[in-house]
C-alpha cells in the first residue's frame, strides 16, 4: 500500500493584526487552498480534502474569527480577508494556487484574484454569494433555511457546530459579507475560474451563477446534480470530480 500523505498539525499565521489557522495535507506541485463560508471553518472541507489530497497538497483555512482562529480586534472586510489569504500564500511560497471558496469564501478568493494577480491563482467558486437584490440578512437566512430543509443530519450537525464556533460577532461578519459587491470585481479577474453550484441550491440560484460565470472573462459554470448549497459537505465526490475534470481541461 502507498504511504499515507503527510498531515501537518494546525498552525497559525498572523498578518495585519488578524490570525488565521491553517492545516496542510499531502504533497506535490499542485496546491489547493480551501476557504470556507460565513459561520463555517476548515472542517467543512474534510470530505473534499480527502479526495483532493490524492492529487496534490491541500491546505484548509480558518479565516480570522472562524473555526479555531481567534477573534480579531475588528471584524475584517472581505477585502481585508483577501489580503490576509494572499499574504499567507506568499509567506508559504505557494506557486499558482488553486483557490477553492465556498459561499462567502467565493467573495474572498475573487478579491484575492482581482487584488493580487501576481499570485497566478486558479479559482473554484462553490455556491457564490451574494445575489444582487438579495443582500439582506433575513433574506439570506430564509434562503439558507429553505436550502437546509431537506439536508442530511451530517450537513445540519456540521453547520450548527461551526455557526456556534463563529462567536458573538457573527452579525457583524454577515454584514461584511452583505455590503461587499463582488460583481464590481468579477470583470477584473483574469484567472481561470470554475463556478460550481448544487442543482437545488436556493442560496446561489442558477441565474445568479450564470451571471457570475458570464462576468468573469475565463469562467465556466458546472452543476452538481441533486445537491444544494452545502454540496461539498453532503456528497463531495461529484464536486471533486468536476474540479479535477476542469483542471485537466485547462
PDB file of C-alpha atoms in Angstrom:
ATOM      1  CA  UNK A   1       0.000   0.000   0.000  1.00  0.00           C
ATOM      2  CA  UNK A   2       1.245   3.565  -0.753  1.00  0.00           C
ATOM      3  CA  UNK A   3       2.259   5.646   2.270  1.00  0.00           C
ATOM      4  CA  UNK A   4      -0.352   7.940   3.787  1.00  0.00           C
ATOM      5  CA  UNK A   5       0.013  11.584   2.709  1.00  0.00           C
ATOM      6  CA  UNK A   6       1.627  13.606   5.495  1.00  0.00           C
ATOM      7  CA  UNK A   7      -0.673  15.528   7.824  1.00  0.00           C
ATOM      8  CA  UNK A   8       0.753  18.671   9.362  1.00  0.00           C
ATOM      9  CA  UNK A   9      -0.655  19.947  12.661  1.00  0.00           C
ATOM     10  CA  UNK A  10      -2.661  23.144  12.533  1.00  0.00           C
ATOM     11  CA  UNK A  11      -0.563  26.304  12.531  1.00  0.00           C
ATOM     12  CA  UNK A  12      -1.253  30.000  12.960  1.00  0.00           C
ATOM     13  CA  UNK A  13      -0.468  32.798  10.522  1.00  0.00           C
ATOM     14  CA  UNK A  14      -0.819  36.449  11.547  1.00  0.00           C
ATOM     15  CA  UNK A  15      -0.992  39.432   9.214  1.00  0.00           C
ATOM     16  CA  UNK A  16      -2.123  42.991   9.848  1.00  0.00           C
ATOM     17  CA  UNK A  17      -3.342  42.170  13.361  1.00  0.00           C
ATOM     18  CA  UNK A  18      -5.501  39.172  12.408  1.00  0.00           C
ATOM     19  CA  UNK A  19      -4.721  35.477  12.682  1.00  0.00           C
ATOM     20  CA  UNK A  20      -5.868  32.562  10.564  1.00  0.00           C
ATOM     21  CA  UNK A  21      -5.387  28.871  11.340  1.00  0.00           C
ATOM     22  CA  UNK A  22      -4.234  26.544   8.584  1.00  0.00           C
ATOM     23  CA  UNK A  23      -3.770  22.827   8.194  1.00  0.00           C
ATOM     24  CA  UNK A  24      -1.949  21.093   5.346  1.00  0.00           C
ATOM     25  CA  UNK A  25      -2.111  17.568   3.996  1.00  0.00           C
ATOM     26  CA  UNK A  26      -0.434  15.772   1.137  1.00  0.00           C
ATOM     27  CA  UNK A  27       2.366  16.741  -1.185  1.00  0.00           C
ATOM     28  CA  UNK A  28       3.051  17.649  -4.775  1.00  0.00           C
ATOM     29  CA  UNK A  29       3.443  20.642  -7.059  1.00  0.00           C
ATOM     30  CA  UNK A  30      -0.303  21.370  -7.086  1.00  0.00           C
ATOM     31  CA  UNK A  31      -1.672  23.155  -4.011  1.00  0.00           C
ATOM     32  CA  UNK A  32      -5.358  23.543  -3.226  1.00  0.00           C
ATOM     33  CA  UNK A  33      -6.252  26.276  -0.706  1.00  0.00           C
ATOM     34  CA  UNK A  34      -9.735  25.856   0.774  1.00  0.00           C
ATOM     35  CA  UNK A  35     -11.624  28.936   2.015  1.00  0.00           C
ATOM     36  CA  UNK A  36     -14.892  28.415   3.909  1.00  0.00           C
ATOM     37  CA  UNK A  37     -18.090  30.455   4.008  1.00  0.00           C
ATOM     38  CA  UNK A  38     -19.867  32.558   6.629  1.00  0.00           C
ATOM     39  CA  UNK A  39     -20.113  30.897  10.026  1.00  0.00           C
ATOM     40  CA  UNK A  40     -18.040  27.927   8.904  1.00  0.00           C
ATOM     41  CA  UNK A  41     -14.462  26.668   9.348  1.00  0.00           C
ATOM     42  CA  UNK A  42     -11.926  24.395   7.714  1.00  0.00           C
ATOM     43  CA  UNK A  43     -13.586  21.192   8.957  1.00  0.00           C
ATOM     44  CA  UNK A  44     -16.463  21.569   6.472  1.00  0.00           C
ATOM     45  CA  UNK A  45     -13.980  20.693   3.710  1.00  0.00           C
ATOM     46  CA  UNK A  46     -12.876  17.391   5.244  1.00  0.00           C
ATOM     47  CA  UNK A  47     -14.621  15.180   2.693  1.00  0.00           C
ATOM     48  CA  UNK A  48     -13.486  17.242  -0.288  1.00  0.00           C
ATOM     49  CA  UNK A  49      -9.936  17.393   1.072  1.00  0.00           C
ATOM     50  CA  UNK A  50      -9.878  13.601   1.415  1.00  0.00           C
ATOM     51  CA  UNK A  51     -10.470  13.365  -2.333  1.00  0.00           C
ATOM     52  CA  UNK A  52      -8.207  16.195  -3.486  1.00  0.00           C
ATOM     53  CA  UNK A  53      -5.229  15.098  -1.381  1.00  0.00           C
ATOM     54  CA  UNK A  54      -4.617  12.293  -3.874  1.00  0.00           C
ATOM     55  CA  UNK A  55      -3.871  14.981  -6.463  1.00  0.00           C
ATOM     56  CA  UNK A  56      -1.686  17.445  -4.553  1.00  0.00           C
ATOM     57  CA  UNK A  57      -1.202  19.373  -1.361  1.00  0.00           C
ATOM     58  CA  UNK A  58      -4.396  20.524   0.345  1.00  0.00           C
ATOM     59  CA  UNK A  59      -4.457  23.457   2.758  1.00  0.00           C
ATOM     60  CA  UNK A  60      -7.666  24.278   4.649  1.00  0.00           C
ATOM     61  CA  UNK A  61      -8.048  27.623   6.397  1.00  0.00           C
ATOM     62  CA  UNK A  62      -9.958  29.009   9.348  1.00  0.00           C
ATOM     63  CA  UNK A  63     -10.383  32.681   8.485  1.00  0.00           C
ATOM     64  CA  UNK A  64      -9.882  35.142  11.369  1.00  0.00           C
ATOM     65  CA  UNK A  65     -12.751  34.809  13.847  1.00  0.00           C
ATOM     66  CA  UNK A  66     -13.974  31.463  12.470  1.00  0.00           C
ATOM     67  CA  UNK A  67     -13.266  27.871  13.452  1.00  0.00           C
ATOM     68  CA  UNK A  68     -10.207  27.744  15.697  1.00  0.00           C
ATOM     69  CA  UNK A  69      -8.943  31.190  14.703  1.00  0.00           C
ATOM     70  CA  UNK A  70      -9.047  33.887  17.387  1.00  0.00           C
ATOM     71  CA  UNK A  71     -11.480  36.760  17.112  1.00  0.00           C
ATOM     72  CA  UNK A  72      -9.715  39.811  15.644  1.00  0.00           C
ATOM     73  CA  UNK A  73      -9.969  43.209  17.306  1.00  0.00           C
ATOM     74  CA  UNK A  74     -12.185  44.413  14.466  1.00  0.00           C
ATOM     75  CA  UNK A  75     -14.318  42.450  12.035  1.00  0.00           C
ATOM     76  CA  UNK A  76     -12.425  42.222   8.728  1.00  0.00           C
ATOM     77  CA  UNK A  77     -13.974  43.287   5.448  1.00  0.00           C
ATOM     78  CA  UNK A  78     -13.972  40.825   2.554  1.00  0.00           C
ATOM     79  CA  UNK A  79     -11.126  42.808   1.015  1.00  0.00           C
ATOM     80  CA  UNK A  80      -9.054  42.537   4.199  1.00  0.00           C
ATOM     81  CA  UNK A  81      -9.715  38.799   4.428  1.00  0.00           C
ATOM     82  CA  UNK A  82      -8.472  38.504   0.844  1.00  0.00           C
ATOM     83  CA  UNK A  83      -5.299  40.410   1.696  1.00  0.00           C
ATOM     84  CA  UNK A  84      -4.669  38.090   4.655  1.00  0.00           C
ATOM     85  CA  UNK A  85      -5.127  35.000   2.468  1.00  0.00           C
ATOM     86  CA  UNK A  86      -2.833  36.472  -0.185  1.00  0.00           C
ATOM     87  CA  UNK A  87      -0.194  37.258   2.456  1.00  0.00           C
ATOM     88  CA  UNK A  88      -0.415  33.653   3.679  1.00  0.00           C
ATOM     89  CA  UNK A  89       0.043  32.281   0.139  1.00  0.00           C
ATOM     90  CA  UNK A  90       3.131  34.453  -0.316  1.00  0.00           C
ATOM     91  CA  UNK A  91       4.561  33.571   3.096  1.00  0.00           C
ATOM     92  CA  UNK A  92       4.201  29.848   2.329  1.00  0.00           C
ATOM     93  CA  UNK A  93       5.649  30.389  -1.167  1.00  0.00           C
ATOM     94  CA  UNK A  94       2.732  28.607  -2.802  1.00  0.00           C
ATOM     95  CA  UNK A  95       3.098  28.679  -6.565  1.00  0.00           C
ATOM     96  CA  UNK A  96      -0.018  29.038  -8.762  1.00  0.00           C
ATOM     97  CA  UNK A  97      -2.529  28.103  -6.025  1.00  0.00           C
ATOM     98  CA  UNK A  98      -5.926  26.646  -6.782  1.00  0.00           C
ATOM     99  CA  UNK A  99      -8.193  28.657  -4.503  1.00  0.00           C
ATOM    100  CA  UNK A 100     -11.438  26.875  -3.658  1.00  0.00           C
ATOM    101  CA  UNK A 101     -14.027  29.043  -1.927  1.00  0.00           C
ATOM    102  CA  UNK A 102     -17.481  28.153  -0.689  1.00  0.00           C
ATOM    103  CA  UNK A 103     -20.278  30.706  -0.278  1.00  0.00           C
ATOM    104  CA  UNK A 104     -18.705  33.792   1.358  1.00  0.00           C
ATOM    105  CA  UNK A 105     -15.349  32.169   0.602  1.00  0.00           C
ATOM    106  CA  UNK A 106     -16.012  32.784  -3.102  1.00  0.00           C
ATOM    107  CA  UNK A 107     -16.087  36.511  -2.392  1.00  0.00           C
ATOM    108  CA  UNK A 108     -12.763  36.242  -0.578  1.00  0.00           C
ATOM    109  CA  UNK A 109     -10.989  34.330  -3.351  1.00  0.00           C
ATOM    110  CA  UNK A 110     -12.479  36.610  -6.012  1.00  0.00           C
ATOM    111  CA  UNK A 111     -10.865  39.552  -4.233  1.00  0.00           C
ATOM    112  CA  UNK A 112      -7.587  37.636  -3.961  1.00  0.00           C
ATOM    113  CA  UNK A 113      -7.587  37.081  -7.722  1.00  0.00           C
ATOM    114  CA  UNK A 114      -8.503  40.692  -8.530  1.00  0.00           C
ATOM    115  CA  UNK A 115      -6.219  42.383  -5.983  1.00  0.00           C
ATOM    116  CA  UNK A 116      -3.232  40.034  -6.157  1.00  0.00           C
ATOM    117  CA  UNK A 117      -2.911  38.939  -9.771  1.00  0.00           C
ATOM    118  CA  UNK A 118       0.772  38.171  -9.318  1.00  0.00           C
ATOM    119  CA  UNK A 119      -0.203  35.000  -7.421  1.00  0.00           C
ATOM    120  CA  UNK A 120      -1.452  33.454 -10.699  1.00  0.00           C
ATOM    121  CA  UNK A 121      -4.336  31.744  -8.931  1.00  0.00           C
ATOM    122  CA  UNK A 122      -6.975  29.499 -10.388  1.00  0.00           C
ATOM    123  CA  UNK A 123     -10.405  29.736  -8.778  1.00  0.00           C
ATOM    124  CA  UNK A 124     -13.183  27.311  -7.881  1.00  0.00           C
ATOM    125  CA  UNK A 125     -16.243  29.187  -6.645  1.00  0.00           C
ATOM    126  CA  UNK A 126     -18.730  26.826  -4.973  1.00  0.00           C
ATOM    127  CA  UNK A 127     -22.139  28.420  -4.399  1.00  0.00           C
ATOM    128  CA  UNK A 128     -21.091  32.054  -4.965  1.00  0.00           C
ATOM    129  CA  UNK A 129     -22.757  34.767  -2.896  1.00  0.00           C
ATOM    130  CA  UNK A 130     -24.439  37.232  -2.643  1.00  0.00           C
ATOM    131  CA  UNK A 131     -27.051  37.677  -5.392  1.00  0.00           C
ATOM    132  CA  UNK A 132     -27.822  41.255  -6.427  1.00  0.00           C
ATOM    133  CA  UNK A 133     -31.095  42.438  -4.868  1.00  0.00           C
ATOM    134  CA  UNK A 134     -30.946  39.783  -2.127  1.00  0.00           C
ATOM    135  CA  UNK A 135     -28.399  41.388   0.198  1.00  0.00           C
ATOM    136  CA  UNK A 136     -30.370  41.470   3.419  1.00  0.00           C
ATOM    137  CA  UNK A 137     -29.647  39.213   6.363  1.00  0.00           C
ATOM    138  CA  UNK A 138     -33.215  37.934   6.780  1.00  0.00           C
ATOM    139  CA  UNK A 139     -33.485  37.165   3.069  1.00  0.00           C
ATOM    140  CA  UNK A 140     -30.268  35.147   3.166  1.00  0.00           C
ATOM    141  CA  UNK A 141     -31.273  33.318   6.339  1.00  0.00           C
ATOM    142  CA  UNK A 142     -34.605  32.335   4.765  1.00  0.00           C
ATOM    143  CA  UNK A 143     -32.820  31.088   1.661  1.00  0.00           C
ATOM    144  CA  UNK A 144     -30.408  29.062   3.764  1.00  0.00           C
ATOM    145  CA  UNK A 145     -33.215  27.600   5.870  1.00  0.00           C
ATOM    146  CA  UNK A 146     -35.044  26.544   2.721  1.00  0.00           C
ATOM    147  CA  UNK A 147     -31.883  25.005   1.308  1.00  0.00           C
ATOM    148  CA  UNK A 148     -31.228  23.065   4.530  1.00  0.00           C
ATOM    149  CA  UNK A 149     -34.807  21.797   4.893  1.00  0.00           C
ATOM    150  CA  UNK A 150     -34.057  18.522   3.122  1.00  0.00           C
ATOM    151  CA  UNK A 151     -30.390  18.209   4.040  1.00  0.00           C
ATOM    152  CA  UNK A 152     -28.814  15.225   5.756  1.00  0.00           C
ATOM    153  CA  UNK A 153     -28.079  15.156   9.511  1.00  0.00           C
ATOM    154  CA  UNK A 154     -24.368  15.304   8.635  1.00  0.00           C
ATOM    155  CA  UNK A 155     -24.793  18.693   6.965  1.00  0.00           C
ATOM    156  CA  UNK A 156     -27.049  20.055   9.717  1.00  0.00           C
ATOM    157  CA  UNK A 157     -24.789  18.949  12.561  1.00  0.00           C
ATOM    158  CA  UNK A 158     -21.644  20.222  10.844  1.00  0.00           C
ATOM    159  CA  UNK A 159     -23.244  23.581  10.084  1.00  0.00           C
ATOM    160  CA  UNK A 160     -24.707  24.046  13.554  1.00  0.00           C
ATOM    161  CA  UNK A 161     -21.387  23.261  15.231  1.00  0.00           C
ATOM    162  CA  UNK A 162     -19.474  25.714  13.074  1.00  0.00           C
ATOM    163  CA  UNK A 163     -22.021  28.527  13.460  1.00  0.00           C
ATOM    164  CA  UNK A 164     -21.779  28.191  17.242  1.00  0.00           C
ATOM    165  CA  UNK A 165     -17.987  28.425  16.996  1.00  0.00           C
ATOM    166  CA  UNK A 166     -18.209  31.592  14.900  1.00  0.00           C
ATOM    167  CA  UNK A 167     -18.787  33.549  18.093  1.00  0.00           C
ATOM    168  CA  UNK A 168     -20.837  36.539  19.167  1.00  0.00           C
ATOM    169  CA  UNK A 169     -19.794  38.763  16.256  1.00  0.00           C
ATOM    170  CA  UNK A 170     -21.489  36.690  13.548  1.00  0.00           C
ATOM    171  CA  UNK A 171     -23.920  39.513  12.812  1.00  0.00           C
ATOM    172  CA  UNK A 172     -21.063  41.897  12.016  1.00  0.00           C
ATOM    173  CA  UNK A 173     -19.365  39.241   9.922  1.00  0.00           C
ATOM    174  CA  UNK A 174     -22.551  38.746   7.920  1.00  0.00           C
ATOM    175  CA  UNK A 175     -22.806  42.483   7.388  1.00  0.00           C
ATOM    176  CA  UNK A 176     -19.250  42.488   5.997  1.00  0.00           C
ATOM    177  CA  UNK A 177     -20.344  39.788   3.557  1.00  0.00           C
ATOM    178  CA  UNK A 178     -23.544  41.585   2.544  1.00  0.00           C
ATOM    179  CA  UNK A 179     -22.009  45.009   1.891  1.00  0.00           C
ATOM    180  CA  UNK A 180     -19.398  43.524  -0.427  1.00  0.00           C
ATOM    181  CA  UNK A 181     -20.141  43.952  -4.152  1.00  0.00           C
ATOM    182  CA  UNK A 182     -18.458  41.046  -5.982  1.00  0.00           C
ATOM    183  CA  UNK A 183     -19.982  41.970  -9.340  1.00  0.00           C
ATOM    184  CA  UNK A 184     -17.716  45.035  -9.425  1.00  0.00           C
ATOM    185  CA  UNK A 185     -14.563  42.923  -9.344  1.00  0.00           C
ATOM    186  CA  UNK A 186     -15.642  39.931 -11.449  1.00  0.00           C
ATOM    187  CA  UNK A 187     -14.630  41.573 -14.754  1.00  0.00           C
ATOM    188  CA  UNK A 188     -11.154  42.243 -13.276  1.00  0.00           C
ATOM    189  CA  UNK A 189     -10.475  38.557 -12.626  1.00  0.00           C
ATOM    190  CA  UNK A 190      -8.070  37.142 -15.200  1.00  0.00           C
ATOM    191  CA  UNK A 191      -7.797  33.735 -13.534  1.00  0.00           C
ATOM    192  CA  UNK A 192      -9.274  30.558 -14.963  1.00  0.00           C
ATOM    193  CA  UNK A 193     -12.416  30.056 -12.890  1.00  0.00           C
ATOM    194  CA  UNK A 194     -14.886  27.246 -12.285  1.00  0.00           C
ATOM    195  CA  UNK A 195     -18.277  28.332 -10.939  1.00  0.00           C
ATOM    196  CA  UNK A 196     -19.822  25.315  -9.247  1.00  0.00           C
ATOM    197  CA  UNK A 197     -23.325  25.075  -7.785  1.00  0.00           C
ATOM    198  CA  UNK A 198     -25.619  22.400  -6.477  1.00  0.00           C
ATOM    199  CA  UNK A 199     -28.567  21.851  -8.761  1.00  0.00           C
ATOM    200  CA  UNK A 200     -31.002  22.549  -5.894  1.00  0.00           C
ATOM    201  CA  UNK A 201     -29.077  25.452  -4.344  1.00  0.00           C
ATOM    202  CA  UNK A 202     -31.542  28.177  -3.293  1.00  0.00           C
ATOM    203  CA  UNK A 203     -28.811  30.403  -1.823  1.00  0.00           C
ATOM    204  CA  UNK A 204     -26.959  30.568  -5.146  1.00  0.00           C
ATOM    205  CA  UNK A 205     -29.669  30.209  -7.815  1.00  0.00           C
ATOM    206  CA  UNK A 206     -28.801  29.298 -11.380  1.00  0.00           C
ATOM    207  CA  UNK A 207     -29.495  32.726 -12.896  1.00  0.00           C
ATOM    208  CA  UNK A 208     -27.087  34.350 -10.438  1.00  0.00           C
ATOM    209  CA  UNK A 209     -24.401  31.746 -11.097  1.00  0.00           C
ATOM    210  CA  UNK A 210     -24.862  32.235 -14.830  1.00  0.00           C
ATOM    211  CA  UNK A 211     -24.337  35.953 -14.260  1.00  0.00           C
ATOM    212  CA  UNK A 212     -21.176  35.276 -12.244  1.00  0.00           C
ATOM    213  CA  UNK A 213     -19.746  32.950 -14.892  1.00  0.00           C
ATOM    214  CA  UNK A 214     -20.539  35.443 -17.670  1.00  0.00           C
ATOM    215  CA  UNK A 215     -18.989  38.350 -15.760  1.00  0.00           C
ATOM    216  CA  UNK A 216     -15.643  36.599 -15.200  1.00  0.00           C
ATOM    217  CA  UNK A 217     -13.771  36.530 -18.527  1.00  0.00           C
ATOM    218  CA  UNK A 218     -12.388  32.973 -18.216  1.00  0.00           C
ATOM    219  CA  UNK A 219     -15.093  31.205 -16.236  1.00  0.00           C
ATOM    220  CA  UNK A 220     -17.186  28.084 -16.755  1.00  0.00           C
ATOM    221  CA  UNK A 221     -20.325  27.004 -14.923  1.00  0.00           C
ATOM    222  CA  UNK A 222     -20.982  23.426 -13.812  1.00  0.00           C
ATOM    223  CA  UNK A 223     -23.744  21.929 -11.648  1.00  0.00           C
ATOM    224  CA  UNK A 224     -23.748  19.065  -9.162  1.00  0.00           C
ATOM    225  CA  UNK A 225     -26.980  17.083  -9.654  1.00  0.00           C
ATOM    226  CA  UNK A 226     -29.207  16.623  -6.621  1.00  0.00           C
ATOM    227  CA  UNK A 227     -27.181  18.866  -4.315  1.00  0.00           C
ATOM    228  CA  UNK A 228     -27.854  22.125  -2.502  1.00  0.00           C
ATOM    229  CA  UNK A 229     -25.672  24.883  -1.151  1.00  0.00           C
ATOM    230  CA  UNK A 230     -23.582  22.552   1.038  1.00  0.00           C
ATOM    231  CA  UNK A 231     -22.727  20.189  -1.804  1.00  0.00           C
ATOM    232  CA  UNK A 232     -19.094  19.722  -0.745  1.00  0.00           C
ATOM    233  CA  UNK A 233     -20.229  18.533   2.716  1.00  0.00           C
ATOM    234  CA  UNK A 234     -23.108  16.241   1.853  1.00  0.00           C
ATOM    235  CA  UNK A 235     -21.572  14.436  -1.092  1.00  0.00           C
ATOM    236  CA  UNK A 236     -18.137  15.754  -2.078  1.00  0.00           C
ATOM    237  CA  UNK A 237     -17.375  13.143  -4.754  1.00  0.00           C
ATOM    238  CA  UNK A 238     -19.229  14.844  -7.647  1.00  0.00           C
ATOM    239  CA  UNK A 239     -17.759  18.235  -6.759  1.00  0.00           C
ATOM    240  CA  UNK A 240     -14.237  16.796  -6.599  1.00  0.00           C
ATOM    241  CA  UNK A 241     -14.720  15.052  -9.940  1.00  0.00           C
ATOM    242  CA  UNK A 242     -15.904  18.238 -11.646  1.00  0.00           C
ATOM    243  CA  UNK A 243     -12.998  20.218 -10.189  1.00  0.00           C
ATOM    244  CA  UNK A 244     -10.426  17.668 -11.378  1.00  0.00           C
ATOM    245  CA  UNK A 245     -12.030  17.395 -14.824  1.00  0.00           C
ATOM    246  CA  UNK A 246     -11.942  21.175 -15.177  1.00  0.00           C
ATOM    247  CA  UNK A 247      -8.281  21.317 -14.197  1.00  0.00           C
ATOM    248  CA  UNK A 248      -7.462  18.614 -16.733  1.00  0.00           C
ATOM    249  CA  UNK A 249      -9.092  20.714 -19.451  1.00  0.00           C
ATOM    250  CA  UNK A 250      -7.015  23.839 -18.772  1.00  0.00           C
TER     251      UNK A 250
END
